[in-house]
Amino acid sequence: MYCPLFTDSKTRQIRLSNDLAKMLCKMFYTLGLVAAMLSSISAISHDIGRSNFLLVIVDDLRPALGCYGDRRAHTPNIDRLASEGIRFEKAYAQQALCGPSRNSLLTSRRPDTLGLYDFYSYWREVAGNYTTLPEHLRNNGYTTVSLGKVFHPGASSNYSDDSPYSWSRTPFHPRTDRFKDAPVCSGQRSPPARNLICPVRVSSMPTRTLPDIEILNAAKQFLNSNREEPFFLAVGFQKPHIPLKYPKRYMRFHSLRKFVLPDKYEWPINVSHVAYNSWMDLRRRNDVKKLKLRCPWQKIPKKYARKIIRAYYSAVTYIDDLIGQLMNELEMLKIRKNTVIILTSDHGWSLGEHAEWAKYSNFEVALRVPLIISIPNLTFKSYDTRNLCLVSKAIRSQNCRTKASVDECCDDCKMIANPVELLDVFPTIAELAGFPVRSCPRKKSDSIPNLCTEGSSLIPLIEGLLRCQSSSWKNAALSQYPRSTTHPTCTASDDEPRLRDITIMGYTLRTIRYRYTAWVGFSAISKRPDWQEILAEELYDHSVDADENFNIANLDASHRVKSDLKNLLIFQLNNE
Ligand SMILES: *[C@@H]1O[C@H](CO)[C@@H](O)[C@H](O)[C@H]1NC(C)=O
Ligand SMILES: *[C@@H]1O[C@H](CO)[C@@H](O)[C@H](O)[C@H]1NC(C)=O
Ligand SMILES: *[C@@H]1O[C@H](CO)[C@@H](O)[C@H](O)[C@H]1NC(C)=O
Ligand SMILES: *[C@@H]1O[C@H](CO)[C@@H](O)[C@H](O)[C@H]1NC(C)=O
């Protein structure tokens, strides 16, 4: 049987195998929703026409969010966004460091292609004149605007956030950025200091505001004056990056009682020290200094550690509130229905896992990021036929009995569990905008085009989910982190080695079930790994060890899995 409603972009009829979908199809048909649905059946890029894009990058945000199942979080606005979009459960940064990760995301090239593992060079000068995501949209008629931290500021974006290439106008940075590290955090019985934990009263801050509030205001202002033209607006919120400075009032959502340390608050056995990062950036803060910890191994006392975790979650609630205001502004201006929203982060953050803090590693907690994509008319509101899958899942789900709309009751069924990479964001947005980019040539050569992607558009995955069909997809997400030494030395270069000091590269592969990591010798000159020199390996089985506490790389029983993953890793590296 053919259902007249199931047609793809070329209006070719598709035979349905799913009985439930057929039933729903009939149901919709008889309900007279046909006209509305037919009008929305066409390729996604046509559906959304000249959509606007709002890319929200939240600095150092791991998925400490309600919609990611984190019960300690209070993030009603991001949760609402997730209910209006597709949530990627396994999304990974390519390197757990702001600059390299952002450059990789915005050019859709791996850190190995850009050769930028630190903050001190500009890809257009050292790697190639690669076209960025905003530049590509700008070349195709979009107004592109950068507010806050989008590119990493400084040398890695030529002290200009890649202007003039990427942006239609000068990127905005908050005036209060210069107070970023000001001693304004009041301790209980101490004068204002440069603390890690830093709840503040906004009215007593210099110029009575905070950088992220300025960024929100700039975004509102832009939206109010640019309703007509298609825009790509990139908003880079700066918290929960340290210092954990946020308006005090957000603490009330987070009683200290809620927060406990991870089950294992210790460095795991059988993991090489090369995997460790000494969280030097935390140690520089006044309050952490006061703890007089022996570097690198002495742990932050549990009592203070819990306070750090609470401060992180409070800062996330603060940003969630600003994101809610941004979404409300789109609604108020009546452009929400015309705006695709993508929310993500540059990498994760350790909150005591492995007795570690910050990013700078190859562990799941440092690499995993939230990724939510909300596409009007496709992932929420006015469901068309492709969403029958969601509708049917929602009808079957418990919550749906009491709640009215699919958006509200279908959180779980709008989740994609395949491993995806931040590299995939560029080609996804490009496809949605109607200007898809092709894949970069598989073999490295002199003639790498300036415009191409090392990722893959997520649209097939999204369409597959909406149609209840599985789609073929890459097996694994690939990330990396460089080191200058095998053992931490408690200098700044431990966590953030400069290019010339890099002697080791940790490559890590995340499949649906495993994480495999290999730390190998690396030449900073040729920027090539030496697989003859494997210094350490790690293997974690996420089906039983989601926190990566048990390295099973050296067990006999792991031999097969490990060598398969190692081969896959080397294959991927050589093929890109
Ligand atoms: C989404 O649907 C609404 C109502 O059906 C329509 O007005 C709007 O233009 C559509 N948006 C896009 C981006 O196609
Ligand atoms: C790099 O690309 C930009 C934008 O396409 C172009 O304006 C510029 O001239 C190019 N630079 C070089 C050195 O080719
Ligand atoms: C980087 O900035 C400098 C100084 O503004 C400028 O001279 C140079 O052309 C820029 N590099 C590129 C590739 O645009
Ligand atoms: C950890 O290392 C010890 C000794 O090197 C070895 O006996 C043990 O099997 C290892 N455990 C795991 C889980 O790899």
PDB file of C-alpha atoms in Angstrom, residues 65-68 75-88 327 336 343 371-374 379-380 407 410-412 414-415:
ATOM      1  CA  LEU A  65      21.512  19.996  31.593  1.00  0.00           C
ATOM      2  CA  GLY A  66      18.113  18.701  32.551  1.00  0.00           C
ATOM      3  CA  CYS A  67      17.394  17.544  29.002  1.00  0.00           C
ATOM      4  CA  TYR A  68      20.519  15.388  29.131  1.00  0.00           C
ATOM      5  CA  THR A  75      18.025  24.488  32.950  1.00  0.00           C
ATOM      6  CA  PRO A  76      14.375  24.990  31.997  1.00  0.00           C
ATOM      7  CA  ASN A  77      15.147  27.087  28.933  1.00  0.00           C
ATOM      8  CA  ILE A  78      17.655  24.789  27.297  1.00  0.00           C
ATOM      9  CA  ASP A  79      15.303  21.919  28.145  1.00  0.00           C
ATOM     10  CA  ARG A  80      12.550  23.750  26.293  1.00  0.00           C
ATOM     11  CA  LEU A  81      14.862  24.225  23.335  1.00  0.00           C
ATOM     12  CA  ALA A  82      15.621  20.504  23.406  1.00  0.00           C
ATOM     13  CA  SER A  83      11.909  19.734  23.385  1.00  0.00           C
ATOM     14  CA  GLU A  84      11.690  21.807  20.218  1.00  0.00           C
ATOM     15  CA  GLY A  85      14.666  20.172  18.607  1.00  0.00           C
ATOM     16  CA  ILE A  86      16.799  17.111  18.194  1.00  0.00           C
ATOM     17  CA  ARG A  87      19.269  16.339  20.920  1.00  0.00           C
ATOM     18  CA  PHE A  88      22.540  14.592  20.146  1.00  0.00           C
ATOM     19  CA  MET A 327      14.591  32.642  22.661  1.00  0.00           C
ATOM     20  CA  ARG A 336      11.367  32.119  15.980  1.00  0.00           C
ATOM     21  CA  LEU A 343      23.188  25.102  20.795  1.00  0.00           C
ATOM     22  CA  LEU A 371      24.362  19.574  20.826  1.00  0.00           C
ATOM     23  CA  ILE A 372      20.769  20.561  20.197  1.00  0.00           C
ATOM     24  CA  ILE A 373      19.379  21.512  16.812  1.00  0.00           C
ATOM     25  CA  SER A 374      15.946  23.031  16.565  1.00  0.00           C
ATOM     26  CA  THR A 379      11.632  19.228  14.677  1.00  0.00           C
ATOM     27  CA  PHE A 380       8.781  21.043  16.349  1.00  0.00           C
ATOM     28  CA  ASP A 407       7.030  18.644  21.845  1.00  0.00           C
ATOM     29  CA  CYS A 410       8.565  13.335  23.299  1.00  0.00           C
ATOM     30  CA  ASP A 411      11.897  14.299  24.763  1.00  0.00           C
ATOM     31  CA  ASP A 412      13.477  10.881  24.543  1.00  0.00           C
ATOM     32  CA  LYS A 414      13.950  13.200  19.749  1.00  0.00           C
ATOM     33  CA  MET A 415      17.401  11.990  20.658  1.00  0.00           C
TER      34      MET A 415
END
